[in-house]
mmCIF file of C-alpha atoms in Angstrom:
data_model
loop_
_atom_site.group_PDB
_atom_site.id
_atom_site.type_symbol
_atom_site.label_atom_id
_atom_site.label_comp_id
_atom_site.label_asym_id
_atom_site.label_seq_id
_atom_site.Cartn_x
_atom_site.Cartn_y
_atom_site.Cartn_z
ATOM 1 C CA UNK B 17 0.000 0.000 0.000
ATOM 2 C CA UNK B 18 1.130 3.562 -1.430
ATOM 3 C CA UNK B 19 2.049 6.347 1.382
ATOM 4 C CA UNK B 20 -0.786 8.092 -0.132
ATOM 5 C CA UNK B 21 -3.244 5.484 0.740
ATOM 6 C CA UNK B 22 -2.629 4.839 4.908
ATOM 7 C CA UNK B 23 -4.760 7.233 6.975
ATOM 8 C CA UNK B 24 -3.349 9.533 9.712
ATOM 9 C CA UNK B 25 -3.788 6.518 12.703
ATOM 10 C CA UNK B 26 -2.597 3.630 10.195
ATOM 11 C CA UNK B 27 0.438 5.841 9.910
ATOM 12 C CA UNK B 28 1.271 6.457 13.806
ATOM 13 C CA UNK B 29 0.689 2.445 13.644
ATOM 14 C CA UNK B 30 3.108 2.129 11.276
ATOM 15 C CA UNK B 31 5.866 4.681 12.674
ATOM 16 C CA UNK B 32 8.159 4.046 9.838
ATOM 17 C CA UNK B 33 10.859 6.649 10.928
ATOM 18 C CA UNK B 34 10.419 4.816 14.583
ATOM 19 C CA UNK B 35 9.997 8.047 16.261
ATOM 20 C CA UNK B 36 7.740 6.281 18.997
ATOM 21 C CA UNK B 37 9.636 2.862 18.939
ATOM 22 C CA UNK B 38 9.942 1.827 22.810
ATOM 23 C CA UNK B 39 8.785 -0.768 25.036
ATOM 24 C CA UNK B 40 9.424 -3.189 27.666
ATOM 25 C CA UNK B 41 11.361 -6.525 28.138
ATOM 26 C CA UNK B 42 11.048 -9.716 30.687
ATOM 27 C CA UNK B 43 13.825 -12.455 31.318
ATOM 28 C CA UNK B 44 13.002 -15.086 33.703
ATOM 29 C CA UNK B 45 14.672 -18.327 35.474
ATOM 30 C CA UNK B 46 11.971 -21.146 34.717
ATOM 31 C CA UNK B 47 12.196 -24.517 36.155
ATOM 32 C CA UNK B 48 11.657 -27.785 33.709
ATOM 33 C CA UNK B 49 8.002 -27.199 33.581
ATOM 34 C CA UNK B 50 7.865 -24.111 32.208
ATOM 35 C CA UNK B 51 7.047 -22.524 36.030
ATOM 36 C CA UNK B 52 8.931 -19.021 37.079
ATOM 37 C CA UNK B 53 11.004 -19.691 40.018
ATOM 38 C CA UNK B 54 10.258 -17.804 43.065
ATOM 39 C CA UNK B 55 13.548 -17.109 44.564
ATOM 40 C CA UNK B 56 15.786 -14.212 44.323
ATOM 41 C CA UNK B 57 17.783 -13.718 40.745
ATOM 42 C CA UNK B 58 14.434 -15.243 38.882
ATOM 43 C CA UNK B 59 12.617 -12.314 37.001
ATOM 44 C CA UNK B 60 13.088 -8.957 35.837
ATOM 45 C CA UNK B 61 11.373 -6.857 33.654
ATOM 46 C CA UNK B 62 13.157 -3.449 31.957
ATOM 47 C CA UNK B 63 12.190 -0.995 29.602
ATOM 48 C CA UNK B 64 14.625 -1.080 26.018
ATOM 49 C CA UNK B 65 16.044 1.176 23.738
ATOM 50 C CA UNK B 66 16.105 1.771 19.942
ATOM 51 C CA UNK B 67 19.905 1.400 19.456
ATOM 52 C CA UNK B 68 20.200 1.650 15.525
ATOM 53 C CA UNK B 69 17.859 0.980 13.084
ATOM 54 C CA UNK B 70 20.182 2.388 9.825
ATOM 55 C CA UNK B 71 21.740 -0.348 7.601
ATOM 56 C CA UNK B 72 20.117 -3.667 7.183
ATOM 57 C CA UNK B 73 19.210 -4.407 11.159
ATOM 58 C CA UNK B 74 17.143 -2.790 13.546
ATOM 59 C CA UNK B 75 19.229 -3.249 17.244
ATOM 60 C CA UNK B 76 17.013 -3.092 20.814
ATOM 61 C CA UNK B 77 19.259 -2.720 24.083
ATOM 62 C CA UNK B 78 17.960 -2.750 27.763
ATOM 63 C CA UNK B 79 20.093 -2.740 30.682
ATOM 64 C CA UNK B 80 19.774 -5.004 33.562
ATOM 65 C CA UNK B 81 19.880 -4.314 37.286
ATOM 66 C CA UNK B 82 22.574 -6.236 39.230
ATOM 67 C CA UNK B 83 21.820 -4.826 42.520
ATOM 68 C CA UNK B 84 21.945 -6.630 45.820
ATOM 69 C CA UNK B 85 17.973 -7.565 45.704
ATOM 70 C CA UNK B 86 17.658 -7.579 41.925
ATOM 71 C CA UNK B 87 19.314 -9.223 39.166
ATOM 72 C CA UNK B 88 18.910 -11.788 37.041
ATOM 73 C CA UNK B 89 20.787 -14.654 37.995
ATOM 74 C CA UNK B 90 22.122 -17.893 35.389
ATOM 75 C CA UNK B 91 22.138 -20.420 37.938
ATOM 76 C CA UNK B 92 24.271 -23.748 37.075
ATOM 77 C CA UNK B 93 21.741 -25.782 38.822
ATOM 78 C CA UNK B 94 19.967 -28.565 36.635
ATOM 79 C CA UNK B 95 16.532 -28.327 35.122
ATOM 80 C CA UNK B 96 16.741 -24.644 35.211
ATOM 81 C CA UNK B 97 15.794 -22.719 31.918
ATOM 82 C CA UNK B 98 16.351 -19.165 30.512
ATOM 83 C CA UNK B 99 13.379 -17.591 28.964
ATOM 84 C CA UNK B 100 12.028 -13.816 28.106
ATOM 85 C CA UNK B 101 10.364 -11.787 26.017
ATOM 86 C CA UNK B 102 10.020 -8.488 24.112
ATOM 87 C CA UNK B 103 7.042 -6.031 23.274
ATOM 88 C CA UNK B 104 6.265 -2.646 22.511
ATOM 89 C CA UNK B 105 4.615 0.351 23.642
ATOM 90 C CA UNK B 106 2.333 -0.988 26.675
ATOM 91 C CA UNK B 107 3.711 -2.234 30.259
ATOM 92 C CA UNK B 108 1.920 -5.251 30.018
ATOM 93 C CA UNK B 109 2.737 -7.939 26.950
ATOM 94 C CA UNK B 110 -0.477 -8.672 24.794
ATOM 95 C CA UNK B 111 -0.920 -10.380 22.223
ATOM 96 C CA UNK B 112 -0.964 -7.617 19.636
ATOM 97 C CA UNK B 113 2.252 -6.133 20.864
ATOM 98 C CA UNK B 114 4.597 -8.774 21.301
ATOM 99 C CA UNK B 115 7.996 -8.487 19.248
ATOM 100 C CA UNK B 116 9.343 -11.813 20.189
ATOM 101 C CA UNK B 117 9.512 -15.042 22.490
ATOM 102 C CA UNK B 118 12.910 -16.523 23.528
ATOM 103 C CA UNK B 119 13.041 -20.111 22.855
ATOM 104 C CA UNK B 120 13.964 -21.436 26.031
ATOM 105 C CA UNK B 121 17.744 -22.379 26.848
ATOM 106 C CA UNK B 122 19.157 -24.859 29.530
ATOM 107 C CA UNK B 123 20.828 -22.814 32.038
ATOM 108 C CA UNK B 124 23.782 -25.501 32.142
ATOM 109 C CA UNK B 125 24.107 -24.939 28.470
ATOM 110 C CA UNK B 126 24.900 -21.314 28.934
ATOM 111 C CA UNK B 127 27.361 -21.642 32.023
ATOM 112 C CA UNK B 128 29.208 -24.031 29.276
ATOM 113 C CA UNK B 129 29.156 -20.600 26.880
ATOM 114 C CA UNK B 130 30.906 -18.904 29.995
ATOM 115 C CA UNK B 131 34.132 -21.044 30.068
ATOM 116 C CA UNK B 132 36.922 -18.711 30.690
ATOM 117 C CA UNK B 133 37.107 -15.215 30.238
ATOM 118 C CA UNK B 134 33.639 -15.078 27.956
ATOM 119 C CA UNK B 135 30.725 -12.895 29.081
ATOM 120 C CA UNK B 136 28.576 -13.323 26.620
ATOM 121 C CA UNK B 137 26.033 -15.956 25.415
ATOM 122 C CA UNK B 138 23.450 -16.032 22.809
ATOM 123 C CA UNK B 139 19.527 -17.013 23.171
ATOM 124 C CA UNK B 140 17.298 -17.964 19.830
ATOM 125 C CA UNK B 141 13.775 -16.165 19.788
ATOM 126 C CA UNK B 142 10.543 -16.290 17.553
ATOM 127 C CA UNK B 143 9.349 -13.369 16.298
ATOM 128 C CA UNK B 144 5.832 -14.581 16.118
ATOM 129 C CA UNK B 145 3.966 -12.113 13.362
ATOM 130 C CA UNK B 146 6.153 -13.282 10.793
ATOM 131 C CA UNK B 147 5.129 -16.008 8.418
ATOM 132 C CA UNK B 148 6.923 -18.915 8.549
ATOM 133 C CA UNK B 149 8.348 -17.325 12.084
ATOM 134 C CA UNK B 150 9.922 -21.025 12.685
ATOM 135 C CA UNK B 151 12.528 -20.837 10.095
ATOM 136 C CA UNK B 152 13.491 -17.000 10.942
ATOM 137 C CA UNK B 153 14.859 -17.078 14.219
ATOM 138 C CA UNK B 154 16.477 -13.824 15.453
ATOM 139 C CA UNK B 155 19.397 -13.528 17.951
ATOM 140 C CA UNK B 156 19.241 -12.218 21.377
ATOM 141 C CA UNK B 157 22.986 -11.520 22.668
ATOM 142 C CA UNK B 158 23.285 -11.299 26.479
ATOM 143 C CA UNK B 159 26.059 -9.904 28.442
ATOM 144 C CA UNK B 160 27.004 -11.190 32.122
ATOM 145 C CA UNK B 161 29.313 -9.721 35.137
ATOM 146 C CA UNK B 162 30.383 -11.641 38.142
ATOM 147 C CA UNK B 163 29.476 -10.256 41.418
ATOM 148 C CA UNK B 164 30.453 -12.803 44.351
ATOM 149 C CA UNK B 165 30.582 -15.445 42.453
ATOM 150 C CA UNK B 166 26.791 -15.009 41.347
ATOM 151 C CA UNK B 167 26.302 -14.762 36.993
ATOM 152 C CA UNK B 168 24.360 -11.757 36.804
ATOM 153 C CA UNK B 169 22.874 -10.707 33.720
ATOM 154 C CA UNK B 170 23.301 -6.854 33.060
ATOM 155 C CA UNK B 171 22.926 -6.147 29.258
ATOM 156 C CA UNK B 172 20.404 -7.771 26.925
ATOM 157 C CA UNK B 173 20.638 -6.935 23.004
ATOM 158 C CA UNK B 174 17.893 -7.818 20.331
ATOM 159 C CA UNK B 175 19.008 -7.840 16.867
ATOM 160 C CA UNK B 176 16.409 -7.929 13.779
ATOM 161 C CA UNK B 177 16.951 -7.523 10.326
ATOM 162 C CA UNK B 178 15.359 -4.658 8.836
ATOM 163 C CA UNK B 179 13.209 -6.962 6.614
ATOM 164 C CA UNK B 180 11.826 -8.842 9.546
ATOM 165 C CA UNK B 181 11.297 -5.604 11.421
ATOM 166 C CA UNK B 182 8.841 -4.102 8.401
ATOM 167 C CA UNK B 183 7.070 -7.585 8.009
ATOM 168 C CA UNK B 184 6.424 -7.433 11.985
ATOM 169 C CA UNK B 185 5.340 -4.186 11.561
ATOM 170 C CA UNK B 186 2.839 -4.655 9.148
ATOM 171 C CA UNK B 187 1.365 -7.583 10.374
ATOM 172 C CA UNK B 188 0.824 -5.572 13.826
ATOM 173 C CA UNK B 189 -1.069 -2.367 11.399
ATOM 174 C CA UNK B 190 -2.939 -5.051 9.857
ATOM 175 C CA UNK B 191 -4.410 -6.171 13.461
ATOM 176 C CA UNK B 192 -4.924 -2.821 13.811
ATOM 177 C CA UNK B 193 -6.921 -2.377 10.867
ATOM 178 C CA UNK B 194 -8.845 -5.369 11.390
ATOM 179 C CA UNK B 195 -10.193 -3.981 14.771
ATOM 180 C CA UNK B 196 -11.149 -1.137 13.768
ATOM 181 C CA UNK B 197 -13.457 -3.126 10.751
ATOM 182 C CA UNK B 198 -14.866 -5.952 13.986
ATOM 183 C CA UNK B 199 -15.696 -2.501 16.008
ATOM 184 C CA UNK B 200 -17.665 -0.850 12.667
ATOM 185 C CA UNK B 201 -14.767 1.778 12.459
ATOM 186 C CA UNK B 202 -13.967 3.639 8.870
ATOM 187 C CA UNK B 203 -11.859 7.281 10.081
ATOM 188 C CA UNK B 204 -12.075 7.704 6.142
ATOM 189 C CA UNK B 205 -15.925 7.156 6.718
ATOM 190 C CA UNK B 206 -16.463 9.041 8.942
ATOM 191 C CA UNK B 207 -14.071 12.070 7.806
ATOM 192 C CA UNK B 208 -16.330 12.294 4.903
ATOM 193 C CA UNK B 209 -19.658 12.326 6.562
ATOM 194 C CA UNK B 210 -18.281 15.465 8.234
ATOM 195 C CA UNK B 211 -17.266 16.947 4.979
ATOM 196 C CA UNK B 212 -20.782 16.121 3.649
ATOM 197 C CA UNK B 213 -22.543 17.544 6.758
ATOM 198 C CA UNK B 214 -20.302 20.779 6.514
ATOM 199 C CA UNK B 215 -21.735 21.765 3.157
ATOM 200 C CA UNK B 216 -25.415 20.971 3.696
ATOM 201 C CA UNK B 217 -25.112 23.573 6.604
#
């Protein structure tokens, strides 16, 4: 669809310059049935950044407490398993802002990542708007510090390439535009109705 055809909302939707792009993420210690853990170093939830959205990729960042009370904590313990996910706008996840799932990663498997001087590991997620989402994984790159002798998580980095960023984008104006039709909504309607009413007066 031509610039000249999206509507004044369907634009703000759209944000193509990403002059509004914001939101929140949440990174979580689960045990092996999918259940948050409910000890200390098992949640947190931070707002992101737009890093860099020129070139082919559009790059998130958030930054992570690692406070005393809390962190986020990569335990070496069995059966535990790292998990999160990132949305936009809102401060609660629904299902019509949601940028992407992690797919969850043994927490054992990521210690192994940590051998020697590395800081960083690496975390698949599903970016679920896109079709065919399955076979177009993106990469979530975490960065860890050390604080007595406790793997904190402190940086978290989502990178997207441009392509999948516009396809999620779309998909999400498309929702949009769908409500409006289930709620009997036409702005273009309703713009004209006024026009008409204006020169019968």
């Amino acid at each position: 669809m031509s610039e000249k055809e999206l509507t004044k909302g369907a634009k703000r939707i759209l944000d193509e310059s990403d002059e509004n792009t914001c939101g929140f993420a949440s990174f979580l210690i689960l045990d092996q049935d999918g259940y948050t853990k409910k000890t200390k170093g098992a949640a947190v939830e931070v707002p992101w950044h737009l890093a860099s959205s020129e070139g082919d990729e559009v790059v998130l960042q958030a930054e992570l407490p690692a406070n005393p009370l809390f962190y986020l904590q990569v335990a070496s313990e069995e059966g535990n398993y790292f998990w999160g996910q990132w949305w936009l706008g809102d401060a609660k996840r629904t299902k019509t802002n949601a940028i992407c799932d992690l797919v969850p990663k043994d927490c054992k498997l990521i210690h192994k990542a940590l051998d020697g001087d590395k800081t960083d590991f690496e975390v698949q997620a599903t970016v679920p708007f896109l079709k065919d989402s399955s076979s177009k994984l993106v990469t979530c790159k975490f960065t860890t510090k050390e604080q007595k002798f406790v793997t904190k998580v402190v940086k978290a980095e989502l990178r997207m390439p441009k392509a999948y960023w516009m396809e999620w984008k779309q998909y999400r104006l498309r929702l949009w535009r769908a409500s409006k039709v289930w709620a009997g909504e036409d702005k273009d309607d309703d713009e004209k109705k006024d026009g008409e009413g204006k020169k019968e007066e």
